[in-house]
CSV table of C-alpha atoms in Angstrom, one decimal:
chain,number,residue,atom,x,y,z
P,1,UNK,CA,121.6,101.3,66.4
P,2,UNK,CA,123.1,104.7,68.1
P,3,UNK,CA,121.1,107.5,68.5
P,4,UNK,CA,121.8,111.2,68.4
P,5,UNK,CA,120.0,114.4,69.2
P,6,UNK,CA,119.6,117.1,66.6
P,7,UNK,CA,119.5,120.9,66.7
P,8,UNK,CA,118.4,121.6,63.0
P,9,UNK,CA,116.3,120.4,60.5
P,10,UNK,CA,116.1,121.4,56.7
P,11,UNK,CA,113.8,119.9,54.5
P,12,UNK,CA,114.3,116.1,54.9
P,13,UNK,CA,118.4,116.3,56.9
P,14,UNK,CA,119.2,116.5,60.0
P,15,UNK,CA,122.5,118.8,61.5
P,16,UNK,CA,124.4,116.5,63.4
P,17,UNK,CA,126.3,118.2,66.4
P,18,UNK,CA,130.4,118.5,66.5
P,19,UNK,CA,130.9,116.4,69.1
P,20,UNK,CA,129.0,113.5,67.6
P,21,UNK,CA,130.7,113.7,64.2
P,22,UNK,CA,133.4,112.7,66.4
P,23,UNK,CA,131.9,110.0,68.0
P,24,UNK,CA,129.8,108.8,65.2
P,25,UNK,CA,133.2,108.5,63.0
P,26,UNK,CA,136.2,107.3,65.6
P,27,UNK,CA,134.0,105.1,68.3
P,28,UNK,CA,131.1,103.8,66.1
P,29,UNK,CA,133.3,103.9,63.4
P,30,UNK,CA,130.1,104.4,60.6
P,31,UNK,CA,130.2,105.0,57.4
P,32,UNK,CA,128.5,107.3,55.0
P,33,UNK,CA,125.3,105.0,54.1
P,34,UNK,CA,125.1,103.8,57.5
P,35,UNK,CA,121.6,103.8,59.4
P,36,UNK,CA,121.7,106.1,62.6
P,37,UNK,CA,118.8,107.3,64.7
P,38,UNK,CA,118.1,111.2,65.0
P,39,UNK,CA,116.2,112.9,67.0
P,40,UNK,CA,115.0,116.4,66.3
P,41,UNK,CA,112.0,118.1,68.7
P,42,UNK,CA,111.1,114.8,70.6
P,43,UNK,CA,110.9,113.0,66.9
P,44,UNK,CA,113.2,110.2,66.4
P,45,UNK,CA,114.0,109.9,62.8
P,46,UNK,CA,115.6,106.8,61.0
P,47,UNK,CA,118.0,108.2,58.9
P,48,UNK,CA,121.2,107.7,56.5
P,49,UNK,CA,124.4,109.1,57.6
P,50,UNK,CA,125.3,111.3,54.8
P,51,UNK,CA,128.8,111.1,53.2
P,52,UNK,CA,130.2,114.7,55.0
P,53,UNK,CA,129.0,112.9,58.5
P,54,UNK,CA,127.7,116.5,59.3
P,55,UNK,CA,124.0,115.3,58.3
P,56,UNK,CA,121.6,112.5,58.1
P,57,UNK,CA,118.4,112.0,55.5
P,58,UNK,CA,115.6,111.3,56.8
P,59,UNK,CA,114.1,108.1,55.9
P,60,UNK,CA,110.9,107.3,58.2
P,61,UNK,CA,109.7,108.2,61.6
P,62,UNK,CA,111.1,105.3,64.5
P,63,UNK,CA,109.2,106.6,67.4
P,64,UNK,CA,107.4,110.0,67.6
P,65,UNK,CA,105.3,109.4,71.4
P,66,UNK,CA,105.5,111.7,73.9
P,67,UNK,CA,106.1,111.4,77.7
P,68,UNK,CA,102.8,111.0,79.6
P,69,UNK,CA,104.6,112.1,82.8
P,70,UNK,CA,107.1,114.8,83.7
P,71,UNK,CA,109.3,113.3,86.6
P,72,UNK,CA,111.4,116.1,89.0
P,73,UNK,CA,113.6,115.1,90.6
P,74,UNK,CA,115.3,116.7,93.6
P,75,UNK,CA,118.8,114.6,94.5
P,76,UNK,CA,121.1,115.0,97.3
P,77,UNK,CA,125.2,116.0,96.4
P,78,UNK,CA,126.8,112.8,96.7
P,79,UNK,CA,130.3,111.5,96.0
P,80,UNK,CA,130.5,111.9,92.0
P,81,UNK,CA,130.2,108.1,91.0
P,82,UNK,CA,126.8,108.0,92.8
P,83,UNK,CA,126.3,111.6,91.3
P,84,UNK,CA,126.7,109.9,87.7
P,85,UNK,CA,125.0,106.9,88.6
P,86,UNK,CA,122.2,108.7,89.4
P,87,UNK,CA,121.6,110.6,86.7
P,88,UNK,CA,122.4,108.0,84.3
P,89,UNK,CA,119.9,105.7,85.4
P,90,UNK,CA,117.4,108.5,86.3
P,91,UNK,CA,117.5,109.3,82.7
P,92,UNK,CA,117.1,105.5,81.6
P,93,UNK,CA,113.6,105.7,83.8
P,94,UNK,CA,112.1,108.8,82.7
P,95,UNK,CA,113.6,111.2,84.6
P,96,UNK,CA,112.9,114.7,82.9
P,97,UNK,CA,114.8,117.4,85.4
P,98,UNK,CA,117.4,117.2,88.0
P,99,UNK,CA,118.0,119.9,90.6
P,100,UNK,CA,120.5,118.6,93.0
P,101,UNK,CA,120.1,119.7,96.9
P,102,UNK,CA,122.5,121.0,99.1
P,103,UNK,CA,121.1,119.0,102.4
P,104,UNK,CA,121.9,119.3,105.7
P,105,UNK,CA,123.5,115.5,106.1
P,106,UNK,CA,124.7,115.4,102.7
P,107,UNK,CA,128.5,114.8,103.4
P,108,UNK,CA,130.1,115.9,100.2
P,109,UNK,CA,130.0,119.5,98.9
P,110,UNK,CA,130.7,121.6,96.0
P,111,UNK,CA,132.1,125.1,96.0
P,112,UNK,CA,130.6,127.5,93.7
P,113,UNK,CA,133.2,127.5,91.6
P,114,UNK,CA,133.1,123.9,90.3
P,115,UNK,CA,129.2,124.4,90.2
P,116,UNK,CA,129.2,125.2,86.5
P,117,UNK,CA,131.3,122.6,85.9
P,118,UNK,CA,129.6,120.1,87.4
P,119,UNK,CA,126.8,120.9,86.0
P,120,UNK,CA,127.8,120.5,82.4
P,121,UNK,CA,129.6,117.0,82.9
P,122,UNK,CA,126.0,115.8,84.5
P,123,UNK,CA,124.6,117.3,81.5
P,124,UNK,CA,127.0,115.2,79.0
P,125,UNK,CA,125.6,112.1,81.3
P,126,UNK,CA,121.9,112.6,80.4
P,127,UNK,CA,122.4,113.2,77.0
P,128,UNK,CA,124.4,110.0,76.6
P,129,UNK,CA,122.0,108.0,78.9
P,130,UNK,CA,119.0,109.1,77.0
P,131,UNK,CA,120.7,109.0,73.6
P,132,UNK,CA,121.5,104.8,74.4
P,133,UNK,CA,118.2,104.7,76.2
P,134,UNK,CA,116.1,105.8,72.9
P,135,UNK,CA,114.4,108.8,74.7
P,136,UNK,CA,113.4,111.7,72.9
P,137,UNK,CA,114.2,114.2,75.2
P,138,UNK,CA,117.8,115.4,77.3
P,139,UNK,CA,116.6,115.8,81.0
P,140,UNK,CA,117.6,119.1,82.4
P,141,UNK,CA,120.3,120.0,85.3
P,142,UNK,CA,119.9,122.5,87.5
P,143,UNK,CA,122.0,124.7,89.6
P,144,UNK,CA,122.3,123.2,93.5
P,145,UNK,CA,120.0,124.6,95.9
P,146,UNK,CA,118.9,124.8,99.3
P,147,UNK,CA,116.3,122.9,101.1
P,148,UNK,CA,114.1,126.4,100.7
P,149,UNK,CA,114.2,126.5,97.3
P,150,UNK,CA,112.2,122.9,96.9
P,151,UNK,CA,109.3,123.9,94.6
P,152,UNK,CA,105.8,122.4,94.7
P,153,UNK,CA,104.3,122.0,92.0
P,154,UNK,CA,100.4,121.4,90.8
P,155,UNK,CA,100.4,117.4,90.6
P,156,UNK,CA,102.2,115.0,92.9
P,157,UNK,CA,104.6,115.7,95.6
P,158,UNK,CA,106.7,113.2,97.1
P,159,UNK,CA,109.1,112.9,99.8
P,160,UNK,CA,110.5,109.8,100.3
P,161,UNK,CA,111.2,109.0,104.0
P,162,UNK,CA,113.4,106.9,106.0
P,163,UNK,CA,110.5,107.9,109.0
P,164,UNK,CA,108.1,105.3,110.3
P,165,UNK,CA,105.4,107.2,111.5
P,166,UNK,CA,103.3,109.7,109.5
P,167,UNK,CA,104.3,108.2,106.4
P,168,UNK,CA,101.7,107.0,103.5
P,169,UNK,CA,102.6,103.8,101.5
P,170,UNK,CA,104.1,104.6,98.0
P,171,UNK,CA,101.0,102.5,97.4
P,172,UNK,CA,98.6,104.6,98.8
P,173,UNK,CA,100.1,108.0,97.0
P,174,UNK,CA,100.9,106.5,93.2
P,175,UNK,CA,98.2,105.0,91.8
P,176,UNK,CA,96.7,105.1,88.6
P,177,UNK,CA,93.6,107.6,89.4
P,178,UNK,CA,96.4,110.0,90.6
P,179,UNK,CA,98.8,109.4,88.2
P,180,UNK,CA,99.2,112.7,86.8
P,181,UNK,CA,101.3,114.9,84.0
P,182,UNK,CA,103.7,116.1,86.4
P,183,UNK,CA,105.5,114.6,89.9
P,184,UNK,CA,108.4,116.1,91.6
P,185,UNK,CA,109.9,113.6,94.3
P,186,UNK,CA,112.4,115.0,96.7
P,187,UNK,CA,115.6,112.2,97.6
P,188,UNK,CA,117.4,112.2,100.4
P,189,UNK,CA,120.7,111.6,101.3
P,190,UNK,CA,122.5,108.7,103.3
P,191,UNK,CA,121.6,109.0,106.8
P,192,UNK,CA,118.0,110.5,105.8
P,193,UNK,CA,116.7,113.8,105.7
P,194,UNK,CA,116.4,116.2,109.0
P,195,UNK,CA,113.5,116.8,111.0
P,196,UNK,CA,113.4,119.8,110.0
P,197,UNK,CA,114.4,119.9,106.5
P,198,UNK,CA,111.4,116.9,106.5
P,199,UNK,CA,108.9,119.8,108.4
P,200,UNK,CA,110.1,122.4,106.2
P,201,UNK,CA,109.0,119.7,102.7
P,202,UNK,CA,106.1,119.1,103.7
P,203,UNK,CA,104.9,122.2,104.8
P,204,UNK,CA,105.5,123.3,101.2
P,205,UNK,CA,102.8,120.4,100.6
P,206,UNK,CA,104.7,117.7,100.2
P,207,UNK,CA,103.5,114.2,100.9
P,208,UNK,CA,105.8,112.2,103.3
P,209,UNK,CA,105.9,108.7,101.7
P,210,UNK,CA,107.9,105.6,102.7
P,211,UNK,CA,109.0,103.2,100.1
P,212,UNK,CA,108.3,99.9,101.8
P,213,UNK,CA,110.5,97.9,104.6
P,214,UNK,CA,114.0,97.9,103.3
P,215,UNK,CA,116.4,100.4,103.5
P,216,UNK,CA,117.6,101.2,99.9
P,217,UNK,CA,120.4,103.5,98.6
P,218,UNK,CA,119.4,106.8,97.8
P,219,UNK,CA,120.9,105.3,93.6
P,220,UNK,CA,118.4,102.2,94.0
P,221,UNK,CA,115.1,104.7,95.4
P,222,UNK,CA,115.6,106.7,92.6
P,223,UNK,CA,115.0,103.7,90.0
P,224,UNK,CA,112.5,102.2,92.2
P,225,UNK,CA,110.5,105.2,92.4
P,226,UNK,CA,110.3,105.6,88.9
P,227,UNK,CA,109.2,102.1,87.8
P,228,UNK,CA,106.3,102.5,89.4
P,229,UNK,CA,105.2,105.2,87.7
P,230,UNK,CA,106.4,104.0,84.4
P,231,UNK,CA,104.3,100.5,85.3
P,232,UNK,CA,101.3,102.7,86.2
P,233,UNK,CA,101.6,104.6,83.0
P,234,UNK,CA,100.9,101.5,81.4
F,1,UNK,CA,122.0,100.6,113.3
F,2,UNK,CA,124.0,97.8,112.0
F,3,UNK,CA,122.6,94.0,111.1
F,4,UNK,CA,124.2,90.8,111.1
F,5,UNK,CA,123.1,87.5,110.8
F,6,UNK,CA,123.7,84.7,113.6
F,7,UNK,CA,123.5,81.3,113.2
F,8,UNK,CA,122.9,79.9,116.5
F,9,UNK,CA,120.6,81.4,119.7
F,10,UNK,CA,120.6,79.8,122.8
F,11,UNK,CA,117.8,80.7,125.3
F,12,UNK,CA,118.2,84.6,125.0
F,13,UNK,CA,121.4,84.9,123.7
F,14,UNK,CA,122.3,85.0,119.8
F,15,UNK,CA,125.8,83.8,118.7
F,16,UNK,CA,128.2,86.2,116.3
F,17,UNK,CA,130.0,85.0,113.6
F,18,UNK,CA,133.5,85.5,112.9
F,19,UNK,CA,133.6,87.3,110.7
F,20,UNK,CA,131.2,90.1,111.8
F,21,UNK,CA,132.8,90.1,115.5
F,22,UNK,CA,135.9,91.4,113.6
F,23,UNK,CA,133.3,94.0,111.2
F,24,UNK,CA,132.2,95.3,115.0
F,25,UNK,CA,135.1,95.6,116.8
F,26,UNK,CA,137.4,97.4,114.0
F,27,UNK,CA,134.9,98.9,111.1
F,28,UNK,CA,131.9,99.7,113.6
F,29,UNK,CA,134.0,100.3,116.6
F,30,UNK,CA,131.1,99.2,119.0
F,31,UNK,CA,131.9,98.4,122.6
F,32,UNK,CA,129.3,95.9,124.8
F,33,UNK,CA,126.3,97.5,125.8
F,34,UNK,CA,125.9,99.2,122.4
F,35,UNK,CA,122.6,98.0,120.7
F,36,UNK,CA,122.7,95.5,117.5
F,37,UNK,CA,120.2,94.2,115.5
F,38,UNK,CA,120.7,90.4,114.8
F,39,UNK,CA,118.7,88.2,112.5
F,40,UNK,CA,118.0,84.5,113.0
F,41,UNK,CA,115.7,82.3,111.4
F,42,UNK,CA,114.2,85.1,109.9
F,43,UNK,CA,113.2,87.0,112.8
F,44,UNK,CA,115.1,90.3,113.2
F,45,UNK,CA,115.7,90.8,117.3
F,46,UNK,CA,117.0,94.2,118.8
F,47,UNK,CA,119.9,93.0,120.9
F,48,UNK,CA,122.7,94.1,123.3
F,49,UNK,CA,126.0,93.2,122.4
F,50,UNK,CA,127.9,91.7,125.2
F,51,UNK,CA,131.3,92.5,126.7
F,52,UNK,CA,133.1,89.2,124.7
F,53,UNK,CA,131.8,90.6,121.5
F,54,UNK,CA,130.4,86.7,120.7
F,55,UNK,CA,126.9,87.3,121.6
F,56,UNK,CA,124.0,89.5,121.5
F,57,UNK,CA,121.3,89.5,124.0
F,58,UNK,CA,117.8,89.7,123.0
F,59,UNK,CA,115.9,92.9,124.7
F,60,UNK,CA,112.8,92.9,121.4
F,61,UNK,CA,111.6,91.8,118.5
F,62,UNK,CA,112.5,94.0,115.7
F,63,UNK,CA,110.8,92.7,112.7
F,64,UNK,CA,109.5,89.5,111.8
F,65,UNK,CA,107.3,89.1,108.4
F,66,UNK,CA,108.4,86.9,106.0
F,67,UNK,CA,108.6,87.9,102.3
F,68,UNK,CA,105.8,87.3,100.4
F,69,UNK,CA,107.1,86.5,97.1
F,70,UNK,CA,110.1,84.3,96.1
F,71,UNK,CA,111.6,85.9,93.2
F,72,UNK,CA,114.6,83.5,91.6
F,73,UNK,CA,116.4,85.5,89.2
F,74,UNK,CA,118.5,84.1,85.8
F,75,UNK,CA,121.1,86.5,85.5
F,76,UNK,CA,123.9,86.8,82.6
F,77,UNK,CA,127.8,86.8,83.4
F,78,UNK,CA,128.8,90.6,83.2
F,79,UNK,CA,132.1,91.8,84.3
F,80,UNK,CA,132.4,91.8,88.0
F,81,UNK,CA,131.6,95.4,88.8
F,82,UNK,CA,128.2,94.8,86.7
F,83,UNK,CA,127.8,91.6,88.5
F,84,UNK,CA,128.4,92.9,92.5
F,85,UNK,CA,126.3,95.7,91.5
F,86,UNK,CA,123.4,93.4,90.1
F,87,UNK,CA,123.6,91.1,92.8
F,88,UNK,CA,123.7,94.1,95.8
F,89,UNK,CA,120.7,96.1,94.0
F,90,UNK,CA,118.7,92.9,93.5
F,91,UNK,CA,119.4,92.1,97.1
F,92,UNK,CA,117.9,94.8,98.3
F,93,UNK,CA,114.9,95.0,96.2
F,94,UNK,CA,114.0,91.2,97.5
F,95,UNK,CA,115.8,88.8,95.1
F,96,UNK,CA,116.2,84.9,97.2
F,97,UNK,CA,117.8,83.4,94.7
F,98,UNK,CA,120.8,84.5,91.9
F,99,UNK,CA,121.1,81.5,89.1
F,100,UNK,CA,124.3,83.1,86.9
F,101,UNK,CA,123.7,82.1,83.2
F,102,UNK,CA,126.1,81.3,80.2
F,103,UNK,CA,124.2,82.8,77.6
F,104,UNK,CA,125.4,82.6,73.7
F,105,UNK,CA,126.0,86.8,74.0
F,106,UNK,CA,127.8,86.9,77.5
F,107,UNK,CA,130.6,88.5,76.5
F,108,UNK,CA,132.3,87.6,79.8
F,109,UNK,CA,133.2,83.7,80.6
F,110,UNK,CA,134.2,82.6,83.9
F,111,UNK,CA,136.5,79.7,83.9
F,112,UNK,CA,135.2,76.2,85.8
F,113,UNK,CA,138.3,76.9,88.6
F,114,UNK,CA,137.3,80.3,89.4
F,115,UNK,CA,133.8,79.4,89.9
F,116,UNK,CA,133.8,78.4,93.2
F,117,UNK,CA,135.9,81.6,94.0
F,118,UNK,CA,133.4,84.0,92.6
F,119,UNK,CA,130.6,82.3,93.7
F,120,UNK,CA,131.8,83.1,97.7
F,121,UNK,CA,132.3,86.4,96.5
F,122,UNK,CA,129.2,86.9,95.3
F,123,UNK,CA,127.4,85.3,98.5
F,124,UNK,CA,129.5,87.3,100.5
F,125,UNK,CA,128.6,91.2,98.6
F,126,UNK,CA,124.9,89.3,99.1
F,127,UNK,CA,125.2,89.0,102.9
F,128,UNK,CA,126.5,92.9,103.0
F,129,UNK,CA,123.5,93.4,100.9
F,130,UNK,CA,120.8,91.9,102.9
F,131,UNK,CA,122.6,93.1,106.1
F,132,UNK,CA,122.1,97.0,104.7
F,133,UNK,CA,119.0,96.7,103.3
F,134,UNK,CA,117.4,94.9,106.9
F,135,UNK,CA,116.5,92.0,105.1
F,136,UNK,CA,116.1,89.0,107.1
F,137,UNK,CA,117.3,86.3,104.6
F,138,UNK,CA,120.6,85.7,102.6
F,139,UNK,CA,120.2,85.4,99.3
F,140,UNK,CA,121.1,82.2,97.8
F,141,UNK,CA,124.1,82.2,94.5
F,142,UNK,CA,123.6,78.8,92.7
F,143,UNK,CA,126.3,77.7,90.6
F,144,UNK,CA,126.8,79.0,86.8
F,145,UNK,CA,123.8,77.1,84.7
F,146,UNK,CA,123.1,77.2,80.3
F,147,UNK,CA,120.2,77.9,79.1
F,148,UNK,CA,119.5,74.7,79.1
F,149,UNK,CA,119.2,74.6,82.4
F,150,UNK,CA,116.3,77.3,83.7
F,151,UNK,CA,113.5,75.6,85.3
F,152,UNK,CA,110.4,76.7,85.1
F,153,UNK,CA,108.8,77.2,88.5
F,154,UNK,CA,104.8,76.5,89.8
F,155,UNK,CA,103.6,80.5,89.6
F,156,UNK,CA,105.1,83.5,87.0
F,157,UNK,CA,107.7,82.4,84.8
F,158,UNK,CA,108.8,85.9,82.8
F,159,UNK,CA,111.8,85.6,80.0
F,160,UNK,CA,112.6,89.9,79.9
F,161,UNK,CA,113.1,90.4,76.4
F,162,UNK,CA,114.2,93.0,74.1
F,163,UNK,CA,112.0,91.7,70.6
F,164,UNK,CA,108.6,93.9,70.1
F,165,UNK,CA,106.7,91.5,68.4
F,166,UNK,CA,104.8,88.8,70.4
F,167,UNK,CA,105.3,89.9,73.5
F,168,UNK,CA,103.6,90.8,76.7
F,169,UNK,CA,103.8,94.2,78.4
F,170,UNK,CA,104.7,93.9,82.2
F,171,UNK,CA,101.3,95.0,83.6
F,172,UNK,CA,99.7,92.1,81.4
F,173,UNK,CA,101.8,89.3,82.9
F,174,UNK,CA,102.6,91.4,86.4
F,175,UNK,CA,99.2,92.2,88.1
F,176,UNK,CA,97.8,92.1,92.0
F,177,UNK,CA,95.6,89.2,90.4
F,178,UNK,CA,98.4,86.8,88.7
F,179,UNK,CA,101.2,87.9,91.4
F,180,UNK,CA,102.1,84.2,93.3
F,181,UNK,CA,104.5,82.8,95.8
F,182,UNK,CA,107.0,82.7,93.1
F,183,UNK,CA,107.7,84.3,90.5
F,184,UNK,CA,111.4,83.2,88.7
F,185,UNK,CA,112.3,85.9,85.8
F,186,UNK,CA,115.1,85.8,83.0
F,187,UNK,CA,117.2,88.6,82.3
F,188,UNK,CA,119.6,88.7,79.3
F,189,UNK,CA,122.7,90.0,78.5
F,190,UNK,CA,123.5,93.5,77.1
F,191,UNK,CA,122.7,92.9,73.3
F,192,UNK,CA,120.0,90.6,74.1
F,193,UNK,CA,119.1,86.2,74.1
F,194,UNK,CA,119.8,85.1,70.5
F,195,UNK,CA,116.3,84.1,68.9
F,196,UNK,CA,117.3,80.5,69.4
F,197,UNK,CA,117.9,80.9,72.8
F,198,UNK,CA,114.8,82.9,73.5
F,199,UNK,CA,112.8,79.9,71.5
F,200,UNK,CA,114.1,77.5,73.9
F,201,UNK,CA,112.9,79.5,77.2
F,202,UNK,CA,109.7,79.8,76.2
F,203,UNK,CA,109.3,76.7,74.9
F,204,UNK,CA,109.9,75.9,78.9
F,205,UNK,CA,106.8,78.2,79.6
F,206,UNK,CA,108.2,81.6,80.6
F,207,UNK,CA,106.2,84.1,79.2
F,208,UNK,CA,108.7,86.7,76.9
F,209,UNK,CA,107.7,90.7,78.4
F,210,UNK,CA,108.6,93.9,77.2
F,211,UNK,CA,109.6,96.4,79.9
F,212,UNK,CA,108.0,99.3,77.7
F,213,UNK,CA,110.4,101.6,74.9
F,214,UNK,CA,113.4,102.5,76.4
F,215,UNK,CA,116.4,100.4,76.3
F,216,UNK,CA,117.1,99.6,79.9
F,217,UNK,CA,120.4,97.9,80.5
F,218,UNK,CA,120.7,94.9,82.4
F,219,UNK,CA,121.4,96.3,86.0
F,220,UNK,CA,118.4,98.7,85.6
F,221,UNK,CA,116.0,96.0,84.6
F,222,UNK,CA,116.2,94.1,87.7
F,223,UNK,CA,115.5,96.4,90.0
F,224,UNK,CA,112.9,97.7,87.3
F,225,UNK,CA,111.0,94.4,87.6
F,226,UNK,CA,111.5,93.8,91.3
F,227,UNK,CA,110.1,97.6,92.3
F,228,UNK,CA,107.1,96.4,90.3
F,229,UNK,CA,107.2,93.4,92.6
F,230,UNK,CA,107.4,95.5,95.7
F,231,UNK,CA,104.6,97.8,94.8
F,232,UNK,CA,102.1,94.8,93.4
F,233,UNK,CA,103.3,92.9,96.7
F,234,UNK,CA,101.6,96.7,99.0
């Protein structure tokens, strides 16, 4: 069954947004009567679409959990089918916020001027990623920014490393004692991150961490990354 | 630094295929003295490449522990970009083996003439894989099977399934305790094995596991399942 995120709630109906009517009417091709999933405030709803396809009526709750864990994640700019990819499949895992970095060996660039956007086609990509992966929230994009701008934050810190030395196991830095609400994971590009980008990270306090022996594409760490912590969260 | 695999050594020197003598000469551009990594019988050696771009010779070891887990994986016919991308993402997370299955909701055949062809294809996007990632096998592609055919295997035996009633959650079946040698795993098509089909797996003694409550699609699974792997595996 499709699922579709909702702005407004009165009583026991659900507003569903413009551009779903369309969808919901010339790709799923429903009909008034039909069962569709809403979700309104991180509450998915199983609902009847109603015969003006503008709302649904609420029938029962489907699933109503929170997220133990908010993930951050910091991306390099890459070519935009990676960029998509990404984001897509971050969202499928968990991923709650994206702020994509402008780093030193990332090879592809965006002016200014596409930034916005940019920024709203990744945003139509996370809501249909976590619409067809049944999660109750849309993951946030952010503007790009600069290596400086890397937040810590009070929980886990990773930055995942091509480097051999002074690195800690994935193993060693993720485990279930401390698992925590919130983890922001910095990604680097092809090629790795710069010395001193790396210097600069973990000086913020960040924890250099390496993911194991193989090399993996920045689109394959990302998924990795997160299903350990979704296997840790039990 | 690039990886290739070699078939034959003799005393210090390790033979280059072919095909990869052509991959360094026009896509690398590397001229003799340039340093190479080549892998054979599973030991990874940092080499020289020599002026008739044929051999390398040995100067190191580079990396030599074998993978501790076997992981066979049952995978459904998907269109070939789904497929080259399941095949290169499970390479590098540590996949051996790549059984192709004809389940009841493939919604993609491949005919018995093109099987052959597609099966070198896939071997070949599994080389490039393994090369990348600095793995030190190939995995192998077995022909297309049915259902009928999975084996169960001496170790984990895990049928990935969509259905939330009487199943197991991943840390219940995956744990550092129950993690073996070899572990073969079943992943269905997008819209799921058909109840039938599922009976008939686990009838086999594959154990059916829930990945947790978001709808993953196939591609994500498997590297999903294999990161949990990777991290049980240290």
């Amino acid at each position: 069954m499709q699922q579709y995120f909702s702005k407004s709630k009165k009583e026991n109906k659900l507003e569903i947004n413009e551009e779903d009517i369309h969808h919901i009417k010339n790709v799923m091709r429903m009909k008034d009567g039909d069962k569709i999933i809403i979700v309104h405030e991180e509450i998915a709803y199983n609902c009847i679409l109603e015969k003006d396809y503008k709302h649904g009526t609420i029938e029962s709750i489907y699933k109503k959990d929170t997220e133990k864990t908010y993930i951050k994640a910091y991306i390099p700019i890459l070519p935009e089918e990676k960029m998509s990819f990404i984001i897509e499949k971050g969202t499928e895992m968990g991923v709650s916020e994206f702020t994509p970095i402008n780093f030193e060996r990332s090879k592809f660039k965006i002016s200014k001027d596409k930034e916005n956007k940019k920024i709203e086609r990744w945003t139509r990509i996370a809501k249909e990623a976590s619409e067809q992966s049944r999660r109750l929230i849309i993951p946030k994009i952010d503007n790009i920014k600069t290596v400086k701008e890397i937040e810590k934050i009070e929980g886990v810190n990773i930055l995942c490393s091509l480097d051999k030395n002074n690195v800690k196991e994935i193993k060693n830095v993720l485990n279930e004692r401390t698992l925590c609400d919130k983890i922001t994971i910095v990604f680097g590009p092809e090629g790795g991150i710069t010395k001193s980008e790396e210097e600069e990270i973990e000086n913020k306090g960040y924890t250099k961490t390496s993911l194991g022996k193989n090399v993996l594409r920045t689109e394959t760490v990302i998924i990795n990354v997160c299903s350990i912590i979704n296997y840790l969260n039990g």
